[in-house]
Tab-separated table of C-alpha atoms in Angstrom:
chain	number	residue	atom	x	y	z
A	1	MET	CA	-5.370	-7.564	29.968
A	2	HIS	CA	-3.126	-8.253	32.971
A	3	ASN	CA	-0.411	-5.843	34.033
A	4	SER	CA	2.128	-8.688	34.070
A	5	ASN	CA	1.344	-9.423	30.415
A	6	ILE	CA	1.821	-5.775	29.477
A	7	VAL	CA	5.200	-5.670	31.204
A	8	ASP	CA	6.208	-8.889	29.454
A	9	HIS	CA	5.273	-7.437	26.067
A	10	ILE	CA	7.255	-4.259	26.696
A	11	ALA	CA	10.246	-6.286	27.840
A	12	ALA	CA	9.984	-8.424	24.692
A	13	PHE	CA	10.313	-5.642	22.153
A	14	THR	CA	12.777	-3.526	24.143
A	15	SER	CA	15.105	-6.546	24.326
A	16	GLN	CA	15.574	-6.416	20.549
A	17	ARG	CA	18.268	-4.457	18.691
A	18	ASP	CA	16.978	-4.997	15.155
A	19	THR	CA	14.241	-2.644	13.905
A	20	GLU	CA	12.429	-5.383	11.979
A	21	MET	CA	12.354	-7.672	15.013
A	22	ILE	CA	11.126	-4.805	17.208
A	23	GLU	CA	8.257	-4.168	14.803
A	24	PHE	CA	7.409	-7.877	14.813
A	25	SER	CA	7.444	-7.918	18.633
A	26	LEU	CA	5.094	-4.929	18.631
A	27	LEU	CA	2.670	-6.677	16.249
A	28	LYS	CA	2.823	-9.863	18.300
A	29	SER	CA	2.099	-7.944	21.495
A	30	ILE	CA	-0.877	-6.180	19.906
A	31	LYS	CA	-2.265	-9.499	18.689
A	32	LEU	CA	-2.061	-10.974	22.178
A	33	MET	CA	-3.323	-7.921	24.043
A	34	LEU	CA	-6.123	-6.821	21.725
A	35	ASN	CA	-7.014	-10.174	20.149
A	36	SER	CA	-6.919	-8.545	16.721
A	37	ASN	CA	-7.884	-10.423	13.562
A	38	LYS	CA	-4.822	-9.026	11.851
A	39	SER	CA	-2.100	-6.500	12.633
A	40	SER	CA	0.411	-5.034	10.217
A	41	ILE	CA	2.829	-2.159	9.672
A	42	ILE	CA	2.632	-0.321	6.344
A	43	ALA	CA	5.451	1.939	5.090
A	44	MET	CA	4.749	4.788	2.668
A	45	ASN	CA	7.275	7.106	1.031
A	46	LYS	CA	6.875	10.869	0.796
A	47	LYS	CA	5.440	10.515	-2.715
A	48	GLY	CA	2.477	8.658	-1.252
A	49	ASN	CA	3.531	5.239	-2.571
A	50	ILE	CA	3.430	2.099	-0.429
A	51	THR	CA	6.920	0.596	-0.107
A	52	SER	CA	6.475	-2.349	2.274
A	53	GLU	CA	4.114	-4.222	4.576
A	54	MET	CA	4.961	-6.333	7.631
A	55	VAL	CA	2.184	-8.731	8.634
A	56	HIS	CA	2.016	-10.834	11.794
A	57	GLU	CA	1.070	-14.370	10.797
A	58	GLY	CA	0.993	-17.128	13.412
A	59	GLN	CA	4.271	-17.188	15.318
A	60	ASP	CA	6.200	-15.415	12.568
A	61	TYR	CA	5.951	-12.403	10.312
A	62	VAL	CA	6.015	-11.741	6.582
A	63	VAL	CA	7.495	-8.648	4.915
A	64	ARG	CA	6.175	-7.801	1.452
A	65	ASP	CA	7.896	-5.273	-0.787
A	66	CYS	CA	6.411	-2.426	-2.830
A	67	ARG	CA	4.871	-4.811	-5.403
A	68	PHE	CA	2.087	-6.056	-3.140
A	69	MET	CA	-1.483	-4.809	-3.537
A	70	VAL	CA	-3.249	-2.745	-0.884
A	71	ALA	CA	-7.030	-2.426	-0.743
A	72	ASP	CA	-8.206	0.897	-2.178
A	73	TYR	CA	-10.043	1.913	0.992
A	74	LEU	CA	-6.868	1.442	3.056
A	75	LEU	CA	-4.674	3.180	0.481
A	76	ASN	CA	-7.035	6.153	0.404
A	77	ALA	CA	-7.010	6.275	4.209
A	78	TYR	CA	-3.194	6.287	4.313
A	79	ARG	CA	-3.028	9.093	1.793
A	80	LEU	CA	-5.671	11.090	3.631
A	81	MET	CA	-3.711	10.762	6.868
A	82	ASN	CA	-0.481	11.625	5.060
A	83	ALA	CA	-1.982	14.752	3.458
A	84	SER	CA	-3.889	16.023	6.492
A	85	GLY	CA	-1.418	15.139	9.233
A	86	LEU	CA	-3.847	12.830	11.054
A	87	GLU	CA	-2.178	10.596	13.636
A	88	GLU	CA	-5.111	8.189	13.988
A	89	TYR	CA	-7.992	7.118	11.777
A	90	THR	CA	-10.767	4.524	12.116
A	91	LEU	CA	-12.505	2.754	9.229
A	92	ARG	CA	-15.502	0.409	9.320
A	93	ILE	CA	-15.582	-1.915	6.321
A	94	GLU	CA	-18.553	-4.327	6.441
A	95	SER	CA	-18.166	-6.199	9.749
A	96	ASP	CA	-14.536	-5.238	10.358
A	97	ILE	CA	-13.061	-2.183	12.070
A	98	TYR	CA	-9.637	-0.875	11.046
A	99	LEU	CA	-7.653	1.328	13.399
A	100	LEU	CA	-4.806	3.143	11.611
A	101	MET	CA	-2.116	4.897	13.674
A	102	VAL	CA	1.046	6.715	12.559
A	103	ILE	CA	4.067	5.218	14.329
A	104	GLN	CA	6.843	6.872	12.304
A	105	ASN	CA	6.977	10.077	10.299
A	106	ASP	CA	10.334	11.492	9.233
A	107	ASN	CA	11.919	13.031	6.144
A	108	PHE	CA	11.935	9.733	4.252
A	109	VAL	CA	9.062	7.483	5.267
A	110	GLU	CA	5.762	7.317	7.112
A	111	LYS	CA	4.772	4.086	8.861
A	112	PHE	CA	1.250	3.116	9.866
A	113	LEU	CA	0.168	0.534	12.395
A	114	VAL	CA	-3.014	-1.190	11.156
A	115	ILE	CA	-5.172	-3.140	13.601
A	116	GLU	CA	-8.136	-5.109	12.252
A	117	ARG	CA	-10.807	-6.126	14.771
A	118	ALA	CA	-14.421	-7.212	14.846
A	119	ILE	CA	-15.260	-4.777	17.654
A	120	GLN	CA	-14.299	-1.215	18.550
A	121	ILE	CA	-11.266	-0.778	20.795
A	122	THR	CA	-12.325	0.223	24.288
A	123	LYS	CA	-11.044	3.304	26.126
A	124	ALA	CA	-8.978	1.125	28.450
A	125	GLU	CA	-7.418	-0.731	25.508
A	126	SER	CA	-6.756	2.546	23.693
A	127	TYR	CA	-5.032	3.957	26.791
A	128	VAL	CA	-2.734	0.923	27.098
A	129	LEU	CA	-2.038	0.889	23.353
A	130	SER	CA	-1.056	4.573	23.372
A	131	GLY	CA	1.308	3.976	26.284
A	132	ILE	CA	2.972	1.020	24.590
A	133	LEU	CA	3.362	2.968	21.331
A	134	SER	CA	4.979	5.852	23.234
A	135	ILE	CA	7.519	3.447	24.730
A	136	TYR	CA	8.000	1.817	21.318
A	137	ASN	CA	8.659	5.174	19.609
A	138	ASN	CA	11.088	6.303	22.313
A	139	PHE	CA	12.970	3.013	22.043
A	140	ILE	CA	13.081	3.197	18.222
A	141	ASP	CA	14.485	6.745	18.454
A	142	LEU	CA	17.232	5.590	20.822
A	143	LEU	CA	18.019	2.623	18.596
A	144	LYS	CA	18.223	4.825	15.501
A	145	GLU	CA	20.682	7.131	17.248
A	146	SER	CA	23.000	4.159	17.771
A	147	GLN	CA	22.638	3.040	14.141
A	148	ILE	CA	23.029	6.377	12.364
A	149	ASP	CA	26.273	8.117	11.437
A	150	GLU	CA	26.098	11.448	13.255
A	151	LEU	CA	27.719	13.508	10.503
A	152	THR	CA	25.940	12.242	7.384
A	153	GLY	CA	22.700	10.786	8.741
A	154	LEU	CA	23.256	7.544	6.817
A	155	ALA	CA	23.358	4.141	8.483
A	156	ASN	CA	26.678	3.529	10.205
A	157	ARG	CA	29.161	0.678	9.870
A	158	LYS	CA	27.834	-1.037	12.982
A	159	THR	CA	24.530	-1.777	11.228
A	160	PHE	CA	26.124	-2.961	7.989
A	161	ASP	CA	26.998	-6.468	9.183
A	162	THR	CA	23.435	-7.201	10.316
A	163	SER	CA	21.949	-5.790	7.109
A	164	ILE	CA	24.132	-7.736	4.699
A	165	ARG	CA	23.716	-10.988	6.638
A	166	LYS	CA	19.939	-10.593	6.432
A	167	ILE	CA	20.038	-10.049	2.662
A	168	ILE	CA	22.339	-13.020	2.028
A	169	ASN	CA	20.324	-15.329	4.289
A	170	ASN	CA	17.171	-14.481	2.327
A	171	LEU	CA	18.766	-15.023	-1.082
A	172	PRO	CA	17.791	-18.151	-3.029
A	173	LEU	CA	20.588	-20.347	-4.340
A	174	ALA	CA	21.997	-19.296	-7.719
A	175	ASP	CA	20.775	-22.492	-9.428
A	176	SER	CA	17.214	-22.029	-8.182
A	177	ILE	CA	17.169	-18.394	-9.379
A	178	GLU	CA	18.202	-19.473	-12.869
A	179	ASN	CA	15.623	-22.263	-12.914
A	180	GLU	CA	12.870	-19.897	-11.819
A	181	ARG	CA	13.857	-17.380	-14.490
A	182	ARG	CA	13.842	-19.995	-17.230
A	183	GLN	CA	10.431	-21.253	-16.171
A	184	GLY	CA	9.012	-17.754	-15.662
A	185	ARG	CA	7.792	-18.618	-12.189
A	186	GLN	CA	8.615	-15.365	-10.392
A	187	ASP	CA	5.626	-13.773	-8.696
A	188	SER	CA	6.858	-10.228	-9.237
A	189	GLU	CA	9.320	-8.187	-11.214
A	190	ASN	CA	11.232	-7.515	-8.000
A	191	GLU	CA	12.156	-11.211	-7.709
A	192	LEU	CA	14.022	-10.940	-11.004
A	193	LEU	CA	16.362	-8.291	-9.613
A	194	SER	CA	19.860	-9.174	-8.422
A	195	ASN	CA	21.545	-7.769	-5.318
A	196	TRP	CA	24.715	-5.693	-5.666
A	197	LEU	CA	27.253	-4.242	-3.275
A	198	ALA	CA	29.010	-1.005	-4.259
A	199	ILE	CA	31.844	0.708	-2.389
A	200	ILE	CA	32.228	4.455	-2.997
A	201	ASP	CA	35.410	6.349	-2.163
A	202	ILE	CA	36.041	10.088	-2.554
A	203	ASP	CA	39.030	10.772	-4.794
A	204	HIS	CA	41.941	12.744	-3.263
A	205	PHE	CA	39.972	13.371	-0.074
A	206	LYS	CA	43.135	13.763	2.001
A	207	SER	CA	44.244	16.686	-0.158
A	208	VAL	CA	40.861	18.350	0.416
A	209	ASN	CA	41.376	18.161	4.174
A	210	ASP	CA	44.995	19.324	3.837
A	211	ASN	CA	44.218	22.267	1.537
A	212	PHE	CA	40.832	23.438	2.867
A	213	GLY	CA	40.600	22.041	6.393
A	214	HIS	CA	38.469	19.377	8.025
A	215	LEU	CA	35.352	21.567	8.222
A	216	TYR	CA	35.176	21.655	4.430
A	217	GLY	CA	36.007	17.957	4.344
A	218	ASP	CA	33.038	17.295	6.615
A	219	GLU	CA	30.849	19.487	4.402
A	220	ILE	CA	31.776	17.327	1.392
A	221	LEU	CA	30.791	14.184	3.305
A	222	ILE	CA	27.436	15.746	4.226
A	223	GLN	CA	26.738	16.901	0.667
A	224	LEU	CA	27.812	13.546	-0.781
A	225	ALA	CA	25.429	11.741	1.582
A	226	GLN	CA	22.612	13.903	0.247
A	227	ILE	CA	23.539	13.062	-3.358
A	228	ILE	CA	23.539	9.377	-2.375
A	229	ARG	CA	20.006	9.714	-0.986
A	230	THR	CA	18.686	11.303	-4.170
A	231	SER	CA	20.607	9.044	-6.579
A	232	PHE	CA	19.472	5.696	-5.189
A	233	ARG	CA	16.056	4.279	-4.407
A	234	GLU	CA	14.589	4.534	-0.919
A	235	GLU	CA	14.740	0.759	-0.501
A	236	ASP	CA	18.463	0.655	-1.366
A	237	LEU	CA	20.532	0.508	1.825
A	238	LYS	CA	23.083	3.285	2.275
A	239	PHE	CA	25.972	3.279	4.759
A	240	ARG	CA	28.875	5.486	5.712
A	241	PHE	CA	31.460	2.748	6.087
A	242	GLY	CA	34.171	4.937	7.559
A	243	GLY	CA	36.193	8.029	6.662
A	244	GLU	CA	35.419	8.900	3.046
A	245	GLU	CA	34.043	5.431	2.157
A	246	PHE	CA	30.364	4.656	1.623
A	247	ILE	CA	28.591	1.391	0.785
A	248	ILE	CA	25.343	0.905	-1.122
A	249	LEU	CA	23.375	-2.359	-1.155
A	250	LEU	CA	21.102	-2.099	-4.177
A	251	LYS	CA	18.982	-4.140	-6.554
A	252	ALA	CA	19.359	-4.161	-10.337
A	253	ALA	CA	18.239	-6.342	-13.239
A	254	ASP	CA	21.795	-7.161	-14.311
A	255	LEU	CA	25.320	-5.757	-14.434
A	256	GLU	CA	24.510	-3.171	-17.098
A	257	ASP	CA	21.465	-1.961	-15.189
A	258	CYS	CA	23.568	-1.635	-12.020
A	259	LYS	CA	26.293	0.143	-13.977
A	260	GLN	CA	23.817	2.702	-15.319
A	261	THR	CA	22.655	3.488	-11.780
A	262	LEU	CA	26.196	3.845	-10.440
A	263	GLU	CA	27.392	5.847	-13.458
A	264	ARG	CA	24.476	8.243	-13.052
A	265	PHE	CA	25.440	8.720	-9.418
A	266	ARG	CA	29.103	9.234	-10.323
A	267	GLU	CA	28.150	11.886	-12.879
A	268	ASP	CA	25.865	13.616	-10.360
A	269	VAL	CA	28.805	13.918	-7.961
A	270	ALA	CA	31.234	15.117	-10.639
A	271	SER	CA	28.820	17.844	-11.800
A	272	TYR	CA	28.044	19.107	-8.293
A	273	ASP	CA	29.640	22.386	-7.209
A	274	PHE	CA	30.898	21.786	-3.683
A	275	PRO	CA	31.244	25.023	-1.660
A	276	GLN	CA	34.787	26.453	-1.722
A	277	VAL	CA	36.228	23.174	-3.006
A	278	GLY	CA	34.517	23.063	-6.402
A	279	GLN	CA	34.584	19.735	-8.240
A	280	VAL	CA	34.938	16.460	-6.361
A	281	THR	CA	34.892	13.000	-7.922
A	282	VAL	CA	34.340	9.479	-6.617
A	283	SER	CA	35.603	6.038	-7.571
A	284	VAL	CA	33.284	3.042	-7.294
A	285	GLY	CA	33.787	-0.727	-7.097
A	286	ALA	CA	30.882	-3.192	-7.279
A	287	VAL	CA	30.098	-6.905	-7.166
A	288	GLU	CA	26.939	-9.037	-7.365
A	289	PHE	CA	25.674	-10.967	-4.342
A	290	SER	CA	25.206	-14.697	-4.389
A	291	LYS	CA	23.982	-17.129	-1.729
A	292	ASP	CA	27.105	-19.291	-1.870
A	293	GLN	CA	29.549	-16.436	-1.167
A	294	PHE	CA	30.570	-15.248	2.243
A	295	HIS	CA	29.965	-11.534	2.843
A	296	VAL	CA	33.607	-10.832	3.744
A	297	THR	CA	34.477	-12.161	0.286
A	298	LEU	CA	31.959	-9.792	-1.305
A	299	ILE	CA	33.588	-6.853	0.470
A	300	ASP	CA	36.988	-7.989	-0.773
A	301	TYR	CA	35.730	-8.315	-4.365
A	302	ALA	CA	34.118	-4.860	-4.334
A	303	ASP	CA	37.265	-3.429	-2.770
A	304	GLN	CA	39.379	-4.938	-5.563
A	305	ALA	CA	37.085	-3.309	-8.115
A	306	LEU	CA	37.336	0.004	-6.253
A	307	TYR	CA	41.125	-0.036	-6.366
A	308	HIS	CA	40.957	-0.917	-10.046
A	309	SER	CA	38.963	2.306	-10.525
A	310	LYS	CA	41.525	4.233	-8.474
A	311	ASN	CA	44.503	2.789	-10.330
A	312	SER	CA	42.863	3.370	-13.729
A	313	GLY	CA	42.550	7.130	-13.293
A	314	ARG	CA	39.782	7.538	-10.696
A	315	ASN	CA	36.293	9.003	-11.295
A	316	GLN	CA	34.979	5.723	-12.710
A	317	VAL	CA	32.964	2.596	-11.906
A	318	SER	CA	34.512	-0.898	-12.010
A	319	PHE	CA	32.946	-4.333	-11.522
A	320	PHE	CA	34.656	-7.381	-10.104
A	321	GLU	CA	32.891	-9.555	-12.695
A	322	LYS	CA	34.466	-7.611	-15.571
A	323	MET	CA	37.891	-7.782	-13.935
A	324	LEU	CA	37.442	-11.549	-13.564
A	325	ALA	CA	36.455	-11.945	-17.211
A	326	ALA	CA	39.524	-9.934	-18.272
A	327	GLY	CA	41.836	-12.088	-16.163
A	328	LEU	CA	42.746	-9.196	-13.860
A	329	THR	CA	41.778	-11.061	-10.690
A	330	LYS	CA	40.516	-14.425	-9.462
A	331	VAL	CA	37.892	-15.713	-7.055
A	332	ASN	CA	38.840	-16.471	-3.472
A	333	GLU	CA	38.765	-20.034	-2.256
A	334	ILE	CA	36.522	-19.111	0.678
A	335	GLU	CA	33.231	-20.851	1.352
A	336	SER	CA	30.296	-19.461	3.264
A	337	GLY	CA	30.787	-20.020	6.949
A	338	GLY	CA	30.802	-18.582	10.400
A	339	LEU	CA	33.622	-16.059	10.120
A	340	ASP	CA	32.619	-12.671	11.530
A	341	LEU	CA	33.135	-9.506	9.515
A	342	PHE	CA	34.220	-7.389	12.472
């Protein structure tokens, strides 16, 4: 390993501003520096279930969701590390050596770096690897601070644009989805799920601030963020969009499945006893993603559904699709393109 190469690798992943691309840069650097057979990053939730795997393959990377299979010996090693608090663990399976290292451990997820090699990592290589991981972790922490809403701890509006673009870019065309469903060619149940965007708005939030003060208003936002975390899956993306508005990007089998999830959340909020304030309700508007729609249009559709909920008495969930079917709105004549959201 040459010092110039190490500096180049560090510069490569610290030049990124997207967590997924940073992780890929880290895997690519490890492949080049350690000549590993395979390198990957495994994510595990606090229940001990694997949620995703990023694998470096050639000049690109592949991200697999929670449906993929993990070898039992690796799964047992992850769970052992999770239960015992081990930061590093080495396995020898036949002729291969697996080095497992914890690179993230917070309240929601634990991530493991997995390096597969034919030979043991030397002390010099281990020293360099530890240094690079320290820089990586410090950089990830700084990046997270810029992407997280300080009050609620959810992702902030600045990260929303990147997240929704990534989802839409990875969506298959509507016609191909329908063809695959008819032919039963999906590789996993997850591929049958549709993507949905839901906007959540706290009802009469201004009166809460006026009557109880902004400290209690902030407390409601904090408590609501916690209800959002527990009401939706870990893989669903959750944002504080601004003020008293939140956005969820979630997966569901169909409209009724999505409605059940959002109604359950709405009921959880309505039944929660907020300190001093008592009962608080939320209105929700939702719309399904599709490849041929621009993301600004999706926001507009969900916003129309939200205002339908507000104008119909609040404390309810509305869908743009149902409004469209009832003749209460119409689709925008906007095609996918290069218009920026912000």
